[in-house]
mmCIF file of C-alpha atoms and ligand atoms in Angstrom:
data_model
loop_
_atom_site.group_PDB
_atom_site.id
_atom_site.type_symbol
_atom_site.label_atom_id
_atom_site.label_comp_id
_atom_site.label_asym_id
_atom_site.label_seq_id
_atom_site.Cartn_x
_atom_site.Cartn_y
_atom_site.Cartn_z
ATOM 1 C CA MET A 1 -0.011 0.051 -0.071
ATOM 2 C CA THR A 2 1.063 3.474 -0.645
ATOM 3 C CA ALA A 3 -0.038 6.072 1.879
ATOM 4 C CA LYS A 4 -1.979 9.131 0.880
ATOM 5 C CA LEU A 5 0.333 12.288 0.745
ATOM 6 C CA ILE A 6 -0.874 15.028 3.008
ATOM 7 C CA LYS A 7 0.494 18.009 1.164
ATOM 8 C CA GLY A 8 0.856 21.231 3.167
ATOM 9 C CA THR A 9 1.605 23.136 -0.076
ATOM 10 C CA GLU A 10 -1.769 22.483 -1.273
ATOM 11 C CA ILE A 11 -3.586 23.009 2.000
ATOM 12 C CA ARG A 12 -1.623 26.228 2.435
ATOM 13 C CA GLU A 13 -3.078 27.475 -0.838
ATOM 14 C CA GLU A 14 -6.694 26.663 0.162
ATOM 15 C CA ILE A 15 -6.343 28.361 3.503
ATOM 16 C CA LEU A 16 -4.328 31.463 2.092
ATOM 17 C CA SER A 17 -7.392 31.896 -0.518
ATOM 18 C CA GLU A 18 -9.808 31.745 2.406
ATOM 19 C CA ILE A 19 -7.787 34.547 4.368
ATOM 20 C CA GLU A 20 -7.345 36.566 1.351
ATOM 21 C CA LYS A 21 -11.071 36.702 0.798
ATOM 22 C CA GLU A 22 -11.916 37.618 4.221
ATOM 23 C CA VAL A 23 -9.107 40.308 4.307
ATOM 24 C CA LYS A 24 -10.932 41.919 1.302
ATOM 25 C CA GLU A 25 -14.372 41.749 2.897
ATOM 26 C CA ILE A 26 -13.162 43.265 6.214
ATOM 27 C CA LYS A 27 -11.282 45.953 4.334
ATOM 28 C CA GLU A 28 -14.460 46.964 2.491
ATOM 29 C CA LYS A 29 -16.714 46.762 5.560
ATOM 30 C CA HIS A 30 -14.377 48.130 8.196
ATOM 31 C CA GLY A 31 -11.488 50.009 6.442
ATOM 32 C CA LYS A 32 -9.007 47.939 8.236
ATOM 33 C CA VAL A 33 -6.439 45.241 7.373
ATOM 34 C CA PRO A 34 -4.422 42.934 9.552
ATOM 35 C CA GLY A 35 -1.073 44.391 10.548
ATOM 36 C CA LEU A 36 1.939 42.067 11.249
ATOM 37 C CA VAL A 37 5.470 43.069 12.479
ATOM 38 C CA THR A 38 8.373 40.566 12.321
ATOM 39 C CA ILE A 39 11.334 41.411 14.685
ATOM 40 C CA LEU A 40 14.481 39.619 13.797
ATOM 41 C CA VAL A 41 17.785 40.056 15.773
ATOM 42 C CA GLY A 42 20.994 39.137 13.997
ATOM 43 C CA GLU A 43 21.557 37.323 10.738
ATOM 44 C CA ASN A 44 21.012 33.662 11.280
ATOM 45 C CA PRO A 45 20.320 32.518 7.491
ATOM 46 C CA ALA A 46 17.420 30.163 8.491
ATOM 47 C CA SER A 47 15.812 32.972 10.576
ATOM 48 C CA ILE A 48 16.230 35.402 7.608
ATOM 49 C CA SER A 49 14.579 33.098 5.172
ATOM 50 C CA TYR A 50 11.645 32.183 7.612
ATOM 51 C CA VAL A 51 11.089 36.023 8.214
ATOM 52 C CA THR A 52 11.383 37.002 4.572
ATOM 53 C CA LEU A 53 8.729 34.399 3.626
ATOM 54 C CA LYS A 54 6.386 35.551 6.518
ATOM 55 C CA ILE A 55 6.677 39.167 5.240
ATOM 56 C CA LYS A 56 6.132 37.994 1.617
ATOM 57 C CA THR A 57 2.987 36.089 2.550
ATOM 58 C CA ALA A 58 1.468 38.819 4.480
ATOM 59 C CA ASP A 59 2.002 41.175 1.747
ATOM 60 C CA ARG A 60 0.516 38.778 -0.795
ATOM 61 C CA LEU A 61 -2.529 38.711 1.545
ATOM 62 C CA GLY A 62 -2.928 42.470 1.570
ATOM 63 C CA PHE A 63 -1.639 42.760 5.156
ATOM 64 C CA HIS A 64 0.119 45.863 6.490
ATOM 65 C CA GLU A 65 3.416 44.552 7.279
ATOM 66 C CA ILE A 66 6.711 45.678 8.828
ATOM 67 C CA GLN A 67 10.056 43.727 8.854
ATOM 68 C CA ASP A 68 12.059 45.208 11.795
ATOM 69 C CA ASN A 69 15.541 43.873 11.679
ATOM 70 C CA GLN A 70 17.854 44.511 14.497
ATOM 71 C CA PRO A 71 21.672 43.986 14.850
ATOM 72 C CA ALA A 72 22.766 41.010 16.667
ATOM 73 C CA ASP A 73 24.237 43.171 19.368
ATOM 74 C CA VAL A 74 21.017 45.016 20.187
ATOM 75 C CA ALA A 75 20.369 45.636 23.869
ATOM 76 C CA GLU A 76 17.736 43.815 25.714
ATOM 77 C CA ALA A 77 16.294 47.129 26.935
ATOM 78 C CA ASP A 78 16.122 48.327 23.305
ATOM 79 C CA LEU A 79 14.339 45.279 22.342
ATOM 80 C CA LEU A 80 11.839 45.598 25.206
ATOM 81 C CA ALA A 81 11.212 49.376 24.180
ATOM 82 C CA LEU A 82 10.607 48.252 20.539
ATOM 83 C CA ILE A 83 8.140 45.704 21.680
ATOM 84 C CA ASP A 84 6.337 48.345 23.843
ATOM 85 C CA LYS A 85 6.093 50.660 20.825
ATOM 86 C CA TYR A 86 4.480 47.796 18.666
ATOM 87 C CA ASN A 87 2.032 46.957 21.707
ATOM 88 C CA LYS A 88 0.734 50.413 21.296
ATOM 89 C CA ASP A 89 0.766 50.681 17.716
ATOM 90 C CA GLU A 90 -2.946 50.579 16.484
ATOM 91 C CA ALA A 91 -2.094 49.273 13.042
ATOM 92 C CA ILE A 92 -0.331 46.291 14.444
ATOM 93 C CA ASN A 93 -2.397 43.127 15.344
ATOM 94 C CA GLY A 94 0.513 40.642 15.539
ATOM 95 C CA ILE A 95 3.844 40.922 16.855
ATOM 96 C CA LEU A 96 6.411 37.960 16.039
ATOM 97 C CA VAL A 97 9.905 37.866 17.471
ATOM 98 C CA GLN A 98 11.849 35.289 15.393
ATOM 99 C CA LEU A 99 13.507 32.627 17.603
ATOM 100 C CA PRO A 100 16.110 31.922 18.539
ATOM 101 C CA LEU A 101 17.497 35.069 20.082
ATOM 102 C CA PRO A 102 21.249 35.791 20.840
ATOM 103 C CA LYS A 103 22.448 34.614 24.133
ATOM 104 C CA HIS A 104 22.783 37.938 25.827
ATOM 105 C CA ILE A 105 18.937 38.248 25.448
ATOM 106 C CA ASP A 106 16.462 36.710 27.959
ATOM 107 C CA GLU A 107 14.083 35.024 25.503
ATOM 108 C CA LYS A 108 11.413 34.604 28.226
ATOM 109 C CA LYS A 109 11.432 38.238 29.478
ATOM 110 C CA ILE A 110 11.071 39.238 25.549
ATOM 111 C CA LEU A 111 8.245 36.883 24.919
ATOM 112 C CA ASN A 112 6.521 37.768 28.052
ATOM 113 C CA ALA A 113 6.514 41.676 26.962
ATOM 114 C CA ILE A 114 4.346 41.057 24.037
ATOM 115 C CA ASP A 115 0.709 42.017 24.694
ATOM 116 C CA PRO A 116 -0.973 38.694 24.709
ATOM 117 C CA ASP A 117 -3.703 40.096 22.276
ATOM 118 C CA LYS A 118 -0.861 40.500 19.691
ATOM 119 C CA ASP A 119 0.866 37.261 20.625
ATOM 120 C CA VAL A 120 0.125 35.687 17.151
ATOM 121 C CA ASP A 121 2.832 33.046 17.870
ATOM 122 C CA GLY A 122 0.735 31.909 20.927
ATOM 123 C CA PHE A 123 3.940 31.727 23.200
ATOM 124 C CA HIS A 124 2.895 34.215 25.852
ATOM 125 C CA PRO A 125 2.057 32.228 29.223
ATOM 126 C CA VAL A 126 -1.442 33.652 28.948
ATOM 127 C CA ASN A 127 -2.024 32.195 25.634
ATOM 128 C CA VAL A 128 -0.358 28.928 26.794
ATOM 129 C CA GLY A 129 -2.853 28.799 29.642
ATOM 130 C CA ARG A 130 -5.648 29.676 27.454
ATOM 131 C CA LEU A 131 -4.734 26.685 25.267
ATOM 132 C CA MET A 132 -4.630 24.468 28.246
ATOM 133 C CA ILE A 133 -8.235 25.292 29.181
ATOM 134 C CA GLY A 134 -9.410 24.838 25.521
ATOM 135 C CA GLY A 135 -12.762 25.739 23.960
ATOM 136 C CA ASP A 136 -13.875 29.367 23.583
ATOM 137 C CA GLU A 137 -10.816 30.265 25.966
ATOM 138 C CA VAL A 138 -8.188 29.771 23.099
ATOM 139 C CA LYS A 139 -7.284 33.026 21.235
ATOM 140 C CA PHE A 140 -4.106 32.054 19.521
ATOM 141 C CA ALA A 141 -2.963 28.344 19.259
ATOM 142 C CA PRO A 142 0.711 28.292 18.256
ATOM 143 C CA CYS A 143 1.246 28.123 14.559
ATOM 144 C CA THR A 144 2.888 24.735 13.922
ATOM 145 C CA PRO A 145 0.474 22.647 16.199
ATOM 146 C CA ALA A 146 -2.402 24.686 14.709
ATOM 147 C CA GLY A 147 -1.122 23.616 11.169
ATOM 148 C CA ILE A 148 -0.892 20.090 12.145
ATOM 149 C CA GLN A 149 -4.337 19.888 13.438
ATOM 150 C CA GLU A 150 -5.690 21.596 10.298
ATOM 151 C CA MET A 151 -3.868 19.098 8.141
ATOM 152 C CA ILE A 152 -5.295 16.267 10.022
ATOM 153 C CA ILE A 153 -8.758 17.651 9.784
ATOM 154 C CA ARG A 154 -8.622 18.410 6.129
ATOM 155 C CA ALA A 155 -7.147 15.116 5.212
ATOM 156 C CA GLY A 156 -10.251 13.551 6.772
ATOM 157 C CA VAL A 157 -8.367 11.586 9.395
ATOM 158 C CA GLU A 158 -10.595 10.397 12.401
ATOM 159 C CA THR A 159 -9.349 11.884 15.712
ATOM 160 C CA SER A 160 -12.094 11.061 18.051
ATOM 161 C CA GLY A 161 -10.963 8.153 20.179
ATOM 162 C CA ALA A 162 -7.853 7.926 18.185
ATOM 163 C CA GLU A 163 -4.595 6.983 19.810
ATOM 164 C CA VAL A 164 -2.362 9.922 19.192
ATOM 165 C CA VAL A 165 1.397 9.522 20.047
ATOM 166 C CA VAL A 166 3.510 12.694 20.052
ATOM 167 C CA VAL A 167 7.254 12.174 19.931
ATOM 168 C CA GLY A 168 9.023 15.299 21.487
ATOM 169 C CA ARG A 169 7.941 17.558 24.247
ATOM 170 C CA SER A 170 9.014 21.032 23.081
ATOM 171 C CA ASN A 171 6.905 24.052 24.259
ATOM 172 C CA ILE A 172 6.552 25.068 20.499
ATOM 173 C CA VAL A 173 5.310 21.750 19.060
ATOM 174 C CA GLY A 174 5.052 18.596 21.340
ATOM 175 C CA LYS A 175 3.304 19.881 24.445
ATOM 176 C CA PRO A 176 0.760 22.287 22.590
ATOM 177 C CA ILE A 177 -0.240 19.739 20.064
ATOM 178 C CA ALA A 178 -0.653 17.014 22.645
ATOM 179 C CA ASN A 179 -2.891 19.329 24.520
ATOM 180 C CA MET A 180 -4.879 20.362 21.566
ATOM 181 C CA MET A 181 -5.433 16.814 20.496
ATOM 182 C CA VAL A 182 -6.883 15.860 24.005
ATOM 183 C CA GLN A 183 -9.420 18.667 24.238
ATOM 184 C CA LYS A 184 -13.103 18.268 23.442
ATOM 185 C CA GLY A 185 -14.007 19.403 19.776
ATOM 186 C CA PRO A 186 -13.466 18.834 16.102
ATOM 187 C CA GLY A 187 -10.167 17.488 15.176
ATOM 188 C CA ALA A 188 -9.522 16.266 18.801
ATOM 189 C CA ASN A 189 -11.165 14.169 21.365
ATOM 190 C CA SER A 190 -8.184 11.699 21.086
ATOM 191 C CA THR A 191 -6.209 9.629 23.718
ATOM 192 C CA VAL A 192 -2.843 11.193 23.963
ATOM 193 C CA THR A 193 0.604 10.079 24.868
ATOM 194 C CA ILE A 194 3.630 12.140 24.756
ATOM 195 C CA VAL A 195 7.101 10.315 24.448
ATOM 196 C CA HIS A 196 10.548 11.878 24.679
ATOM 197 C CA THR A 197 14.091 11.051 25.096
ATOM 198 C CA ARG A 198 13.597 9.403 28.599
ATOM 199 C CA THR A 199 10.946 7.162 27.407
ATOM 200 C CA LYS A 200 11.654 3.476 27.947
ATOM 201 C CA ASP A 201 10.393 1.816 24.836
ATOM 202 C CA LEU A 202 9.768 4.574 22.118
ATOM 203 C CA ALA A 203 8.967 1.882 19.598
ATOM 204 C CA ALA A 204 6.191 0.125 21.655
ATOM 205 C CA HIS A 205 4.305 3.510 21.989
ATOM 206 C CA CYS A 206 4.748 4.369 18.311
ATOM 207 C CA LYS A 207 3.471 1.050 17.108
ATOM 208 C CA ARG A 208 0.052 1.601 18.692
ATOM 209 C CA ALA A 209 -0.444 5.174 17.325
ATOM 210 C CA ASP A 210 -3.417 5.741 15.001
ATOM 211 C CA ILE A 211 -1.950 9.221 14.655
ATOM 212 C CA LEU A 212 1.840 9.737 15.019
ATOM 213 C CA ILE A 213 3.113 13.114 15.271
ATOM 214 C CA VAL A 214 7.018 13.289 15.460
ATOM 215 C CA ALA A 215 8.651 16.567 16.300
ATOM 216 C CA ALA A 216 12.035 15.220 17.769
ATOM 217 C CA GLY A 217 14.456 17.055 15.380
ATOM 218 C CA VAL A 218 16.450 13.820 14.923
ATOM 219 C CA PRO A 219 16.713 12.742 11.184
ATOM 220 C CA GLY A 220 15.243 9.188 10.459
ATOM 221 C CA LEU A 221 14.436 8.616 14.210
ATOM 222 C CA VAL A 222 11.336 6.756 13.542
ATOM 223 C CA LYS A 223 11.752 3.394 11.813
ATOM 224 C CA PRO A 224 9.280 1.766 9.444
ATOM 225 C CA GLU A 225 8.618 -1.136 11.789
ATOM 226 C CA TRP A 226 7.250 1.391 14.399
ATOM 227 C CA ILE A 227 4.479 2.480 12.159
ATOM 228 C CA LYS A 228 1.204 0.929 12.614
ATOM 229 C CA PRO A 229 -0.355 -0.131 9.101
ATOM 230 C CA GLY A 230 -2.859 2.401 7.948
ATOM 231 C CA SER A 231 -2.074 5.009 10.465
ATOM 232 C CA CYS A 232 -1.492 8.777 9.858
ATOM 233 C CA VAL A 233 2.069 10.054 10.156
ATOM 234 C CA ILE A 234 2.687 13.638 10.696
ATOM 235 C CA ASP A 235 6.504 14.418 10.363
ATOM 236 C CA VAL A 236 7.423 17.834 11.924
ATOM 237 C CA GLY A 237 11.247 17.216 11.497
ATOM 238 C CA VAL A 238 12.959 19.764 9.113
ATOM 239 C CA ASN A 239 16.665 18.577 9.378
ATOM 240 C CA ARG A 240 19.411 20.044 7.215
ATOM 241 C CA VAL A 241 21.554 16.978 6.410
ATOM 242 C CA GLY A 242 23.624 18.368 3.548
ATOM 243 C CA GLU A 243 23.068 20.571 0.452
ATOM 244 C CA LYS A 244 21.741 19.703 -3.018
ATOM 245 C CA LYS A 245 21.328 21.604 -6.323
ATOM 246 C CA SER A 246 17.891 23.457 -6.810
ATOM 247 C CA GLU A 247 16.146 22.048 -9.842
ATOM 248 C CA LYS A 248 14.579 25.464 -10.312
ATOM 249 C CA THR A 249 17.563 27.890 -9.940
ATOM 250 C CA GLY A 250 20.540 25.605 -10.131
ATOM 251 C CA LYS A 251 21.790 27.154 -6.834
ATOM 252 C CA MET A 252 22.912 25.017 -3.886
ATOM 253 C CA ILE A 253 20.013 24.754 -1.187
ATOM 254 C CA PRO A 254 19.733 22.825 2.072
ATOM 255 C CA LEU A 255 18.854 19.066 1.713
ATOM 256 C CA LEU A 256 16.046 18.508 4.210
ATOM 257 C CA LYS A 257 15.103 15.289 5.873
ATOM 258 C CA GLY A 258 12.321 14.448 8.364
ATOM 259 C CA ASP A 259 12.202 12.599 11.579
ATOM 260 C CA VAL A 260 10.738 9.667 9.779
ATOM 261 C CA ASP A 261 12.189 7.205 7.136
ATOM 262 C CA PHE A 262 9.560 8.638 4.682
ATOM 263 C CA ASP A 263 10.369 6.304 1.623
ATOM 264 C CA ALA A 264 9.793 3.091 3.712
ATOM 265 C CA ALA A 265 7.113 4.621 5.924
ATOM 266 C CA LYS A 266 4.940 5.590 3.129
ATOM 267 C CA GLU A 267 4.483 2.003 2.192
ATOM 268 C CA ILE A 268 2.966 1.191 5.615
ATOM 269 C CA ALA A 269 1.211 4.326 6.682
ATOM 270 C CA GLY A 270 -2.413 5.260 5.406
ATOM 271 C CA SER A 271 -1.572 8.884 5.217
ATOM 272 C CA ILE A 272 1.748 10.822 5.676
ATOM 273 C CA THR A 273 3.202 14.313 5.375
ATOM 274 C CA PRO A 274 6.302 14.742 3.132
ATOM 275 C CA VAL A 275 9.402 16.766 4.160
ATOM 276 C CA PRO A 276 9.689 19.423 2.667
ATOM 277 C CA GLY A 277 6.178 20.451 1.616
ATOM 278 C CA GLY A 278 4.250 18.946 4.501
ATOM 279 C CA VAL A 279 4.086 20.660 7.967
ATOM 280 C CA GLY A 280 6.550 23.319 7.058
ATOM 281 C CA PRO A 281 4.170 25.444 4.800
ATOM 282 C CA MET A 282 1.477 25.316 7.355
ATOM 283 C CA THR A 283 3.312 27.294 10.115
ATOM 284 C CA ILE A 284 3.319 30.497 8.181
ATOM 285 C CA THR A 285 -0.161 29.959 6.911
ATOM 286 C CA MET A 286 -1.382 29.701 10.548
ATOM 287 C CA LEU A 287 0.612 32.809 11.600
ATOM 288 C CA MET A 288 -1.434 34.683 8.914
ATOM 289 C CA ARG A 289 -4.602 33.214 10.304
ATOM 290 C CA ASN A 290 -3.706 34.240 13.844
ATOM 291 C CA THR A 291 -2.918 37.805 12.731
ATOM 292 C CA LEU A 292 -6.315 37.989 10.893
ATOM 293 C CA LYS A 293 -7.875 36.483 13.877
ATOM 294 C CA SER A 294 -6.280 39.297 16.214
ATOM 295 C CA LEU A 295 -7.880 42.023 13.997
ATOM 296 C CA LYS A 296 -11.198 40.273 14.072
ATOM 297 C CA TYR A 297 -11.246 40.099 17.900
ATOM 298 C CA LYS A 298 -10.308 43.791 18.082
ATOM 299 C CA LEU A 299 -13.327 44.589 15.631
ATOM 300 C CA GLY A 300 -15.609 42.403 17.664
ATOM 301 C CA ILE A 301 -16.281 40.221 14.634
ATOM 302 C CA GLN A 302 -15.026 36.790 15.665
HETATM 303 N N1 GUN B 401 11.618 29.778 15.201
HETATM 304 C C1 GUN B 401 11.387 28.497 14.906
HETATM 305 N N2 GUN B 401 9.970 28.445 14.856
HETATM 306 C C2 GUN B 401 9.581 29.721 15.411
HETATM 307 C C3 GUN B 401 8.073 30.020 15.441
HETATM 308 O O1 GUN B 401 7.114 29.290 15.233
HETATM 309 N N3 GUN B 401 7.947 31.348 15.853
HETATM 310 C C4 GUN B 401 9.038 32.176 16.040
HETATM 311 N N4 GUN B 401 8.823 33.174 16.580
HETATM 312 N N5 GUN B 401 10.293 31.764 15.858
HETATM 313 C C5 GUN B 401 10.415 30.495 15.662
#
């Protein structure tokens, strides 16, 4: 059997068209567009490419966008002052500080300074708490977990009563997606297990997963024999394992590999996300949706 491919690139286009349509309607009715600022500190190449893509996507959707790049040696106090400025800026609905930050800056302090009502990354403790409560309390789910849940829903995978196993316990992916899948509601109602580096028998847990979500950051960690036949496999890993020549431009680009042995896994799973082109494109898409949501909350039209 060959698994159905859950293509993030296709789902992204569906959702971006929905957002674009809504942005036009709101602009006509209320004379407002969503405003997003990205704050990038330093020149980490991966961060530059993520932020550039975020701004490009926001622009394509008709958002008001600001790309605020700061030098690697920016003082923490200056960064806090910048966040304060955008917290007060009426035209800005979403503030995104690209992570990781340089070592001299306290990441927690920076994230906690963002107004929770503009925290479109969903990393502020207030939004983490809201996510834990679930239901109507949730304002901004973090973007990668929100993208994963959306892919599962749009692929038509049954989640109610399903055994979901999450590999990885990060604050950005593992813990929030586990929390989201256990809630009452569509695309959830699952029985959830989180496994991590100290788990005794990783393989045994993975083998009983109806939905296996892997966010470990270890290339090829999940072996084909760990996959339950017919299950849904979501691979969040984006590991740079070398370089390859781009077919489009002829330039050298990073060679990406997921946390799952894709070629073997696709012969066993019922559905699977590829790397690249799976979960990756969904993260930016959900950031756009959160920024639109933020404007809608402000206008009272949610
Ligand atoms: N760095 C890697 N992933 C993310 C993300 O989702 N948000 C931000 N702000 N930084 C990141």
